[in-house]
Structure formats: structure tokens, C-alpha cells
Coordinates of C-alpha atoms in Angstrom, one line a residue:
X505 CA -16.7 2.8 -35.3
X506 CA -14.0 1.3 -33.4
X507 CA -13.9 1.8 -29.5
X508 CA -11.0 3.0 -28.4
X509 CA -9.1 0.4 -25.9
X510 CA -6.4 1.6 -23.4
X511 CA -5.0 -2.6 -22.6
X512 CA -1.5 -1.7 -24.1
X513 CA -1.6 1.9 -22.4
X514 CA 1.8 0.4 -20.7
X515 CA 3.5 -1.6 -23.1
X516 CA 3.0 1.0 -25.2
X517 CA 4.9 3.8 -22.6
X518 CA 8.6 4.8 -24.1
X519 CA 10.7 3.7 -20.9
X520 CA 13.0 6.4 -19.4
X521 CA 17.5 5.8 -19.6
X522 CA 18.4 7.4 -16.5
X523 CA 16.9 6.7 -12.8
X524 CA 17.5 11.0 -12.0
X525 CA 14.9 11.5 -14.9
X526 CA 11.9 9.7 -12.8
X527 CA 12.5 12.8 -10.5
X528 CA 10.9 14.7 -13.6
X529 CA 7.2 15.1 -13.3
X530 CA 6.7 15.6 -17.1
X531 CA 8.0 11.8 -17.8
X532 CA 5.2 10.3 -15.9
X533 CA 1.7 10.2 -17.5
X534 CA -1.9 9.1 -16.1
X535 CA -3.2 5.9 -15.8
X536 CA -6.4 5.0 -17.3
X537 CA -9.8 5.7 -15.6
X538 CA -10.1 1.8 -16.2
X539 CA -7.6 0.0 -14.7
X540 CA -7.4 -1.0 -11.5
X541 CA -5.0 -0.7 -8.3
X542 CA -4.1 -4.0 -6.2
X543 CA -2.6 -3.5 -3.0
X544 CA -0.8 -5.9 -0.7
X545 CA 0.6 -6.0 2.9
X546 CA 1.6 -8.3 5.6
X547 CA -0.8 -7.5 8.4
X548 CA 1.3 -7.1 11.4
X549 CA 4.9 -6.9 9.7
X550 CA 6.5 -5.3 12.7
X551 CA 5.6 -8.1 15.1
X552 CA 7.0 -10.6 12.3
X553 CA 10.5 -8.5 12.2
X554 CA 11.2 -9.0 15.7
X555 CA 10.3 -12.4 15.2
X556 CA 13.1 -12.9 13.2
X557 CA 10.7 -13.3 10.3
X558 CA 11.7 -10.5 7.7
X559 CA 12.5 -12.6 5.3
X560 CA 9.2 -14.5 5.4
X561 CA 7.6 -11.1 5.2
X562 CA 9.8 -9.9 2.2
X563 CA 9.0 -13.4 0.4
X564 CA 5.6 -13.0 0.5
X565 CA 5.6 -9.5 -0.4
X566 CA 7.3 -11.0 -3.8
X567 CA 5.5 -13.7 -4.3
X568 CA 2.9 -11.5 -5.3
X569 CA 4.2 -9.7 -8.1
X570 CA 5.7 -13.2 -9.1
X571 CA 1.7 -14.7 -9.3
X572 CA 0.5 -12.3 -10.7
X573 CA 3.1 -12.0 -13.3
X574 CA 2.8 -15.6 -14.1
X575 CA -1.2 -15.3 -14.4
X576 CA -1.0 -12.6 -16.9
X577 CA 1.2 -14.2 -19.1
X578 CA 3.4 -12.0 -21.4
X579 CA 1.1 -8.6 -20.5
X580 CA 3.4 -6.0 -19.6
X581 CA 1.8 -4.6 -16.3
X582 CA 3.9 -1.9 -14.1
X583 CA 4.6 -2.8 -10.4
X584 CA 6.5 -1.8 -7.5
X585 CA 8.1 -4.2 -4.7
X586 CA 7.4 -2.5 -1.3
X587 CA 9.5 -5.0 1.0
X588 CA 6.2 -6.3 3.0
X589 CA 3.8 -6.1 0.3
X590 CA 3.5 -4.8 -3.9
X591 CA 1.5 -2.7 -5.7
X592 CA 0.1 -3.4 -9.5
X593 CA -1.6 -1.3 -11.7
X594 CA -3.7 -3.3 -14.4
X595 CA -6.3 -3.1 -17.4
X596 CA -9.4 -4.8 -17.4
X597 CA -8.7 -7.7 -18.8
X598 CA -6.4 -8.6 -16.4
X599 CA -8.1 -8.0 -13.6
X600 CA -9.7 -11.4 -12.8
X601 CA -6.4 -12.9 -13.4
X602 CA -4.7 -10.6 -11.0
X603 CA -7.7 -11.0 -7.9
X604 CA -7.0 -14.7 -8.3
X605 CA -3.8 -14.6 -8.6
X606 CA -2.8 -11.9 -5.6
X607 CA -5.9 -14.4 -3.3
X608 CA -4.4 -17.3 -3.9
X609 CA -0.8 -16.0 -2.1
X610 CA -2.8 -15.3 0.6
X611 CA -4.0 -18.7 0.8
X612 CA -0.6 -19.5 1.0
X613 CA 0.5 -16.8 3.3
X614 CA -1.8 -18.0 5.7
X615 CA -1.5 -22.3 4.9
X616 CA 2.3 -22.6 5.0
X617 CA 3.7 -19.2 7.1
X618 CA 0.9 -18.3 9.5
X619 CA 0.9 -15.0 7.7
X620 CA -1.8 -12.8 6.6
X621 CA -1.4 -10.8 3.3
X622 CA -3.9 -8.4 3.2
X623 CA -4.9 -8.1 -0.6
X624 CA -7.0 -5.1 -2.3
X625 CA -8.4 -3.2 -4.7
X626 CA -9.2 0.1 -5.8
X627 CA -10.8 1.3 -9.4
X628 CA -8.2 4.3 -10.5
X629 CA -11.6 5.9 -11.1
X630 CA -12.1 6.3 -7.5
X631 CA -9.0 8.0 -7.2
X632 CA -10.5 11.8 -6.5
X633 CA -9.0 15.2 -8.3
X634 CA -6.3 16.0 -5.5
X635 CA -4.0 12.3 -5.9
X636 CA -3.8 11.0 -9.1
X637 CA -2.2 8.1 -10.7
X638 CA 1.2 8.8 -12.8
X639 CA 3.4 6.0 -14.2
X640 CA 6.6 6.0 -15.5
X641 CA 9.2 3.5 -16.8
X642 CA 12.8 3.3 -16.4
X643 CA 14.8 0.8 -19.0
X644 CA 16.4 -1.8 -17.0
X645 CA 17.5 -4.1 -19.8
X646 CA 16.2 -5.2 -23.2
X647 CA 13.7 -7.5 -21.7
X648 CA 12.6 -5.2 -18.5
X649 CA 11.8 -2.0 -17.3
X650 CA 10.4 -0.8 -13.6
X651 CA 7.7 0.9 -13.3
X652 CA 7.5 3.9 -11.0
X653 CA 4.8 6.3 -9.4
X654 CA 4.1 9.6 -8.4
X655 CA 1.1 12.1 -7.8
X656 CA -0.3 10.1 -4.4
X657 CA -2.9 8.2 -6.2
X658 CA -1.0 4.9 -5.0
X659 CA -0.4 5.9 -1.3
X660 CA -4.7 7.2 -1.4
X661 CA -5.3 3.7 -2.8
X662 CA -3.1 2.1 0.0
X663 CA -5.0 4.1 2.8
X664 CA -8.5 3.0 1.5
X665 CA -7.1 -0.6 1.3
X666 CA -6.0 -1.0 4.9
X667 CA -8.7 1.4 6.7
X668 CA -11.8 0.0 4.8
X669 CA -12.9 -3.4 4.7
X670 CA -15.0 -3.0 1.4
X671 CA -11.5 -2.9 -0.7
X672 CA -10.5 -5.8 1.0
X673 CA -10.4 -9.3 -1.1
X674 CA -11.5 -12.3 1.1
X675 CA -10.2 -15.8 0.4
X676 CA -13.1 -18.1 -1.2
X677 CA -13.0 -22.2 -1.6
X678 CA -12.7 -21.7 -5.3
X679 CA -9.2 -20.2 -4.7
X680 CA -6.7 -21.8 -6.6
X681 CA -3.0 -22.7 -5.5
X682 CA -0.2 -20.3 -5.6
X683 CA 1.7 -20.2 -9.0
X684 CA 4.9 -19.3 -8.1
X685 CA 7.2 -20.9 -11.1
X686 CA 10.4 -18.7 -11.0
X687 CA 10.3 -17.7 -7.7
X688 CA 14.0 -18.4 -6.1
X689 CA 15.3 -16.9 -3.3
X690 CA 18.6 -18.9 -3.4
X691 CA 21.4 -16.2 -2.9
X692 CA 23.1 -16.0 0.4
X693 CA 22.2 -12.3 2.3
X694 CA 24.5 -9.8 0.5
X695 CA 27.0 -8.3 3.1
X696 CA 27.5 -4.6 2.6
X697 CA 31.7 -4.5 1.8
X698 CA 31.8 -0.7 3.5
X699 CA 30.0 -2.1 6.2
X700 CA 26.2 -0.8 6.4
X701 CA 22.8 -0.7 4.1
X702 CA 20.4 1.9 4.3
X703 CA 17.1 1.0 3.7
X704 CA 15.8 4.9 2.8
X705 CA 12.6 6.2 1.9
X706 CA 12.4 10.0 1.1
X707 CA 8.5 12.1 1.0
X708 CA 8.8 15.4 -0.6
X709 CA 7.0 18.0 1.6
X710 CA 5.2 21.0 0.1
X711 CA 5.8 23.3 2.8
X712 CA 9.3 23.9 2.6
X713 CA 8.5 26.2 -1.1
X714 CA 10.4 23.7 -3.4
X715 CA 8.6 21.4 -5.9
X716 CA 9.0 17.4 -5.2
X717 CA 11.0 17.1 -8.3
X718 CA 13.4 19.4 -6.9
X719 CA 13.9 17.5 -3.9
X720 CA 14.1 14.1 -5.1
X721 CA 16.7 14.8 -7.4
X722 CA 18.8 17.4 -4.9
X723 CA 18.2 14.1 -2.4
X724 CA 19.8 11.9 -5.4
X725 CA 22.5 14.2 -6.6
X726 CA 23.6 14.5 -2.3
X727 CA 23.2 10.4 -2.7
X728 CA 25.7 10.4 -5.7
X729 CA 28.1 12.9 -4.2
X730 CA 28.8 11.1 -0.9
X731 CA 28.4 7.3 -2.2
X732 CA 29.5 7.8 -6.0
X733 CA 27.8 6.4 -9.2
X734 CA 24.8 4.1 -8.8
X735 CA 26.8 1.1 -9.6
X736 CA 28.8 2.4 -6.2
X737 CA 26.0 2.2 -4.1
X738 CA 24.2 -0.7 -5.2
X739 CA 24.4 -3.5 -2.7
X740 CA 24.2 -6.3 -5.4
X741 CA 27.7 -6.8 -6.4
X742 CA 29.6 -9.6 -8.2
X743 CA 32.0 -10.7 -5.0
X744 CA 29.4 -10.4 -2.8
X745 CA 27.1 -12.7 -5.0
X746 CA 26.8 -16.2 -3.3
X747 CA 24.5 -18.9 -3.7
X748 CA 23.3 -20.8 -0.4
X749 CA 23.4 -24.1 0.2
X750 CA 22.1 -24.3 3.9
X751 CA 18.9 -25.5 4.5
X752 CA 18.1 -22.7 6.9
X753 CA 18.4 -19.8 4.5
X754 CA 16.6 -22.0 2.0
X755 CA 13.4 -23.1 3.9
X756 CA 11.6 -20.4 2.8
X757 CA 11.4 -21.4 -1.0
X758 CA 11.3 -24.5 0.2
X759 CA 8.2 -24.8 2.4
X760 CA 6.7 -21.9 -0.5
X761 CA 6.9 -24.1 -3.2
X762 CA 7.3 -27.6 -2.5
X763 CA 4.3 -29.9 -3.8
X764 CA 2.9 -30.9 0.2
X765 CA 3.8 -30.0 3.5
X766 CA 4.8 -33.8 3.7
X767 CA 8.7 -34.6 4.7
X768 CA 9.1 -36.3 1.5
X769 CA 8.4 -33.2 -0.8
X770 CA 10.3 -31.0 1.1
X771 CA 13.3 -33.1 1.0
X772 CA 13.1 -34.1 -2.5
X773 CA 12.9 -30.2 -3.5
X774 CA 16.2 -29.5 -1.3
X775 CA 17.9 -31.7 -3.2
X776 CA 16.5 -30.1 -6.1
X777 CA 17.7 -26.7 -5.3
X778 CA 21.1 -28.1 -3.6
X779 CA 22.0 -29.9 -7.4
X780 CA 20.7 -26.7 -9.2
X781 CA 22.6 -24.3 -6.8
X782 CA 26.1 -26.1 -7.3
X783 CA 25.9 -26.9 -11.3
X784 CA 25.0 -23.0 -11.2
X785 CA 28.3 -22.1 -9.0
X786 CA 30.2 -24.2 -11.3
X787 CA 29.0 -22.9 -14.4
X788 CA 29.5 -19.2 -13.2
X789 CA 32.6 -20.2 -11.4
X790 CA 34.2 -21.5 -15.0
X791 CA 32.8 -18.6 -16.8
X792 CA 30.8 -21.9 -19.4
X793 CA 27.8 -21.0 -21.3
X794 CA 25.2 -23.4 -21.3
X795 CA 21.5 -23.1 -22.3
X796 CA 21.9 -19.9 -24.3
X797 CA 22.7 -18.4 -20.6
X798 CA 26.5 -17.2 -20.3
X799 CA 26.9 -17.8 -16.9
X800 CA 29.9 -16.5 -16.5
X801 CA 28.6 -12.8 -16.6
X802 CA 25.2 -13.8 -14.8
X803 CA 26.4 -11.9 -11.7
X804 CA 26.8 -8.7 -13.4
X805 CA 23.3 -9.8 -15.4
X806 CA 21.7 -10.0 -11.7
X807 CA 23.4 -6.8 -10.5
X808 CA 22.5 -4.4 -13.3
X809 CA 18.7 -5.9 -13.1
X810 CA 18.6 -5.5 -9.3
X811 CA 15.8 -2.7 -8.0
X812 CA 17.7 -1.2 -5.5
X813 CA 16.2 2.2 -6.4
X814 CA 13.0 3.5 -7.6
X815 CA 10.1 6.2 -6.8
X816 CA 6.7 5.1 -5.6
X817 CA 5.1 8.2 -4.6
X818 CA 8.2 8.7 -2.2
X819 CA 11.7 8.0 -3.3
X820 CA 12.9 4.8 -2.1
X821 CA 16.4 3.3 -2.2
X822 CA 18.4 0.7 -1.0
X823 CA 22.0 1.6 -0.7
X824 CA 25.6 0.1 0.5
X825 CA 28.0 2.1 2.0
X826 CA 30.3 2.9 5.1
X827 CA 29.1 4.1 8.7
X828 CA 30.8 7.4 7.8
X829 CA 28.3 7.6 4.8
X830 CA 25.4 6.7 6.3
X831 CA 26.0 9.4 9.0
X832 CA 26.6 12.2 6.5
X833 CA 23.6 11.3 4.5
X834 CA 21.6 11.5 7.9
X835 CA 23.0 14.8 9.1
X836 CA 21.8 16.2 5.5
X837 CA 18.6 14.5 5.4
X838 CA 17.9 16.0 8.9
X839 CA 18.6 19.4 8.1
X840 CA 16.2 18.7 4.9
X841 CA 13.6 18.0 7.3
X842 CA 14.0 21.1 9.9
X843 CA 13.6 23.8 6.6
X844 CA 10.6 21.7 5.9
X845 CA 11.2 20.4 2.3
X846 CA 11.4 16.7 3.2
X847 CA 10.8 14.1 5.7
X848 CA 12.1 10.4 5.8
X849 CA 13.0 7.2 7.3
X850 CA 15.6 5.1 7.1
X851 CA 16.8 1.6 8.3
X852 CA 20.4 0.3 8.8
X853 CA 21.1 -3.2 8.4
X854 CA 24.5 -4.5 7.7
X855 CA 23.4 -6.6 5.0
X856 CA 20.4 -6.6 2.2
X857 CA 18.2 -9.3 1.2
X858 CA 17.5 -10.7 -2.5
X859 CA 14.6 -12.4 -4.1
X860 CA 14.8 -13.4 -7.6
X861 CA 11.7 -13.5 -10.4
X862 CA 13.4 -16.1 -12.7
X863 CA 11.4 -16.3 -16.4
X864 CA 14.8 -17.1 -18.5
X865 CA 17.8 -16.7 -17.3
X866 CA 19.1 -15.5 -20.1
X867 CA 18.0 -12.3 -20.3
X868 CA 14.1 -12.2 -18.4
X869 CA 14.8 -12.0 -14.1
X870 CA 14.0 -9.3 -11.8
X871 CA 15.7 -8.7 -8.9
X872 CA 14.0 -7.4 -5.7
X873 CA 16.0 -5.8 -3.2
X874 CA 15.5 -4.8 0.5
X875 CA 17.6 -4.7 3.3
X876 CA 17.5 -7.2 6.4
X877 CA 16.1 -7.4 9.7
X878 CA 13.0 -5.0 8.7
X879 CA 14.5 -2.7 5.5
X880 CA 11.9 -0.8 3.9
X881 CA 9.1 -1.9 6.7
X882 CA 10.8 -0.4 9.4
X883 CA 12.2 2.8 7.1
X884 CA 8.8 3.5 6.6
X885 CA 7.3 3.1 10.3
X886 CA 10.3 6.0 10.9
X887 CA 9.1 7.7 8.3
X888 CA 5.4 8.0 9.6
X889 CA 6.9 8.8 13.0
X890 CA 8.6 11.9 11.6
X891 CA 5.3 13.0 9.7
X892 CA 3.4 12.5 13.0
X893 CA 6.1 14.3 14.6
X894 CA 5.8 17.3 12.4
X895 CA 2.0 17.7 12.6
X896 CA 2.3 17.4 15.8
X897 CA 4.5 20.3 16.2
X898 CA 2.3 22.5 13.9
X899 CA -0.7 22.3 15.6
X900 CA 0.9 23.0 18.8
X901 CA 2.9 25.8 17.3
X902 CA -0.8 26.9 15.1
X903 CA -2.6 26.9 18.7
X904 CA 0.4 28.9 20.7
X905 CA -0.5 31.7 17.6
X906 CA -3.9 31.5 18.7
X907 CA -3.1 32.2 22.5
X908 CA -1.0 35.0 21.8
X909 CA -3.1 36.7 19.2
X910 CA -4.6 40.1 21.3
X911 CA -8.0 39.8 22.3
X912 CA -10.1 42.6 20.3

């Protein structure tokens, strides 16, 4: 008798058309007992931010999901892009690939920025009753879909990651280099043209009587109404699309994924990029196809594959607007909060950063999306501040109860 295998559990998962249908808990389904959870963070991302580091920290945050990617081959696995660090959810036989893979950015974390990525694991086994594991799968393009989560397995797994050192992954002398093929992070920082980005993260809150489906998509529809459409709101555009061809905004690809530290390497693979970055403007610029790749619609290509918005047991979403917007989206996300049926964080910037996961550029890149000086890192600090905020206030408010309750 065969055994039942669950490796193509995910490949095999009919992807969703429309991003307001993640916010419907009967699209997501269980992961498998198992697979496993990886985890990764930049230990002390806040003190990199006001170091003027953020884009460091978001690089390496990528650079896992590239490694891993390139390790596993052409396994579908799901993922999420956190701004300072990634989650993956993978099957067994991946799982050596992916520990090796995920180490050996740390390597370089630590080796080239100074940085430490904390890396982890979790069994999805060892996720108990109350948090479980759901994935879903929205339909990017032919060649990609994003994966999303829900039930609170992921943000248990996190938790058990950074507060226990026995799901921690240590570096080893067997740990191989960083393969980070296809990792470019060669557009300019993309301006918001109304003037802002919001860098939001939205947890539904039980207390408040509505379900968290409700309240994501009421939180999305609110979204649409003030910004418009998705393709309104989403900060990669085609005129704001520019490739760089400073040194300074490319050292960190640069120093990532030059051969050696040595002046030599690093100069030759400027060059590189510089002669790669202007046949690319020029091709795009006169609309040519060469390659297979017709460049002149690769802007709209990167825009429409760009995840500015997804669900990873909170609702997160990068978005471009005026000051006018942001502030209405505030005031309504505040009153949210007061009837108890959300709380959230957000972070302004006035511009949002791009990394790009390049396997063809035809029709096979990724593009990851949070906004500058601190994004989704500083959206969610805000966001724990309000949750802290809140229990606070209930226990205070639960022990005033208890000192004005009548002695019998």
C-alpha cells in the first residue's frame, strides 16, 4: 500500500483571483502536521533604523526568501516578506535545504553587514489546538502566486523562535555561502506622487463581537473607498519606476553579492550592474523586446507582481497616497480601535523601498515592497504598543471592578 505523501500539499492549492477573498477564512486550509516553520528577524532592527540602515535590514530580510528559493529549486513553497525578516512554510524534503539555506544568510548577515539574522524553526506539529497554521494563495501572474496566513500558528511560531533558544539555528563551519542569484535591488526608492506611504499592519481583535474576516475586509473596503482601486494605491508605478545608477543606493547588492570583500570585486560588479542598469533603461525606454523579455511593458510586469498587500496573521499593506488620506484612514482606524474590534500600527514614510527576486525576467520576478526609513518594522513596534496599551487599560479597568464590588 502506498503511503500517503503531503510534498505537493502547496503546489497542489487552487490560488485565490481577488486579494478581498483572503479576508475569507473558508479559502485558507491547514498545513500539514509535517512541515515545518522557519522564521527570520534582524536582531535589533530598531537600532539599525536609526542608523540609517533600513535598507540593510530589508535586504537581508529578502535575501532569505531568495536562498531559500534558490535551494529548493522549482518546489513551490509559500512565504511571506515581513520587511526585517520572512517566514516559510516547507515539507520535509525541503527542510535541510531550507536550514542551510536560511544559515548561510546569516553567515552573510553577520560577515559583510555586521548584522545578525536570527533564523528558526518550529515543527507545525508543535503548533498546539488554540493557533493553527492556514495557508492560502492569491494568483499574482501565470508564473506566481503569494502565499498568505491566518489562524496565529505563524505569530505562536514567531514567539517560540525569538523567546527560546532551543528553536534557534546556530551557524556551523560547514555553512555554505549565500546563494543569492537573482537578488537585485537596483531601482531607485519609489517617491509616493500624493506625497506619503503608509506602511500599515491591521490585528483583528476578538473582543469587539465581530469575526476577523469581517474586519479585515470592512478595513479593506474603508482602504478602497478613500484611496480607490488597488492599482491606485499601490506605490509601484510605471513613472515612478527608475533604475539607480549611484553607487550609494547600490552598495548593498554590491557588498551582498560581489565574489570578495577585495576592491577589485566590488568594482568589477559595479560596472557590472552600471552596464546592465543602462542597456535595461534603454531597452524599456524604446519599448525593444530582447531575450523573449518585452521590456517595454516590464514596468507594468514589476508593478502588477509587486506585494504591496497581503495577510500574515494580521493584515498588512503598503500603500501610496496623500497626507489628507493617510489622516482619514487614521481617524477610522482609531475609532476601530476604541469599539475594540481592531488594533494597528502604521508607519509614514514619504517614499517605499523595492527588492527584486529575478528568476526570468520574462515572466518569473517577485517584487517585495516596504516602505523607507523603518516601514513594516516600525508599523509593527506601534502596533505592539497599542496591544500593550489596551491590556494595560483592562486590567486596570478589571481591578477598579474589583474595588468597587461591595464587600459581603
Amino acid at each position: 500500500m502506498a503511503t500517503k505523501t503531503t510534498e505537493n500539499f502547496y503546489s497542489l492549492l487552487q490560488p485565490l483571483d481577488q486579494f478581498i477573498d483572503l479576508a475569507n477564512q473558508s479559502n485558507y486550509v491547514p498545513v500539514p502536521d509535517d512541515w515545518y516553520i522557519f522564521i527570520t528577524d534582524i536582531i535589533g532592527s530598531t537600532a539599525a533604523i536609526e542608523a540609517d540602515k533600513y535598507k540593510e535590514v530589508n535586504f537581508l530580510g529578502a535575501s532569505s526568501i531568495i536562498a531559500v528559493l534558490n535551494a529548493v529549486h522549482n518546489q513551490e513553497i509559500p512565504f511571506i516578506f515581513g520587511g526585517d525578516g520572512a517566514s516559510f512554510i516547507v515539507s520535509p524534503s525541503a527542510y535541510q535545504l531550507t536550514r542551510d539555506a536560511l544559515l548561510s544568510v546569516r553567515k552573510l548577515a553577520c560577515e559583510v553587514f555586521d548584522m545578525d539574522l536570527r533564523v528558526g524553526v518550529v515543527p507545525v506539529a508543535q503548533i498546539p489546538l488554540h493557533s493553527q497554521v492556514q495557508v492560502a494563495k492569491l494568483r499574482i501572474n501565470s508564473q506566481y502566486s503569494q502565499a498568505s496566513f491566518t489562524g496565529g500558528g505563524l505569530t505562536y511560531a514567531t514567539k517560540l523562535v525569538k523567546e527560546n533558544r532551543r528553536y534557534q539555528l546556530e551557524i556551523t563551519p560547514e555553512t555554505p555561502p549565500a546563494n543569492l542569484e537573482g537578488m537585485e535591488c537596483r531601482w531607485q526608492d519609489i517617491p509616493s506622487q500624493g506625497g506619503e506611504i503608509v506602511s500599515l499592519i491591521v490585528s483583528a481583535t476578538l473582543s469587539g463581537g465581530k469575526s476577523r474576516d469581517s474586519v479585515y475586509r470592512e478595513v479593506i473596503q474603508k482602504i478602497r473607498l478613500i484611496y480607490g482601486d488597488d492599482k491606485k494605491y499601490n506605490p509601484v508605478t510605471k513613472s515612478a519606476l527608475k533604475l539607480s545608477f549611484g553607487l550609494r543606493q547600490l552598495s548593498t547588492e554590491i557588498r551582498a553579492r560581489s565574489s570578495s570583500v577585495s576592491f577589485l570585486h566590488r568594482g568589477y560588479y559595479f560596472l557590472k550592474v552600471l552596464i546592465e542598469n543602462l542597456l535595461g533603461s534603454c531597452f524599456m525606454n524604446l519599448g525593444l523586446t530582447v531575450g523573449r523579455v518585452h521590456w517595454g511593458a516590464y514596468k507594468e510586469d514589476v508593478s502588477a507582481a509587486s506585494d504591496f498587500q497581503k495577510i500574515d496573521d494580521a493584515l498588512q499593506m503598503v500603500i501610496a497616497g496623500t497626507s489628507a488620506m493617510t489622516l482619514q484612514l487614521n481617524e477610522y482606524l482609531e475609532q476601530q480601535f476604541k469599539s475594540g474590534y481592531l488594533a494597528y500600527g502604521l508607519h509614514i514614510s514619504n517614499r517605499a523601498l523595492i527588492t527584486c527576486l529575478i528568476f526570468d525576467q520574462r515572466d518569473r520576478h517577485i517584487h517585495l515592497i516596504d516602505g523607507a526609513d523603518g516601514g513594516y518594522a516600525l508599523a509593527a513596534k506601534a502596533l505592539k504598543e497599542r496591544l500593550h496599551r489596551k491590556s494595560t487599560n483592562w486590567r486596570a479597568y478589571n481591578q477598579l471592578l474589583k474595588q468597587k464590588k461591595p464587600k459581603q
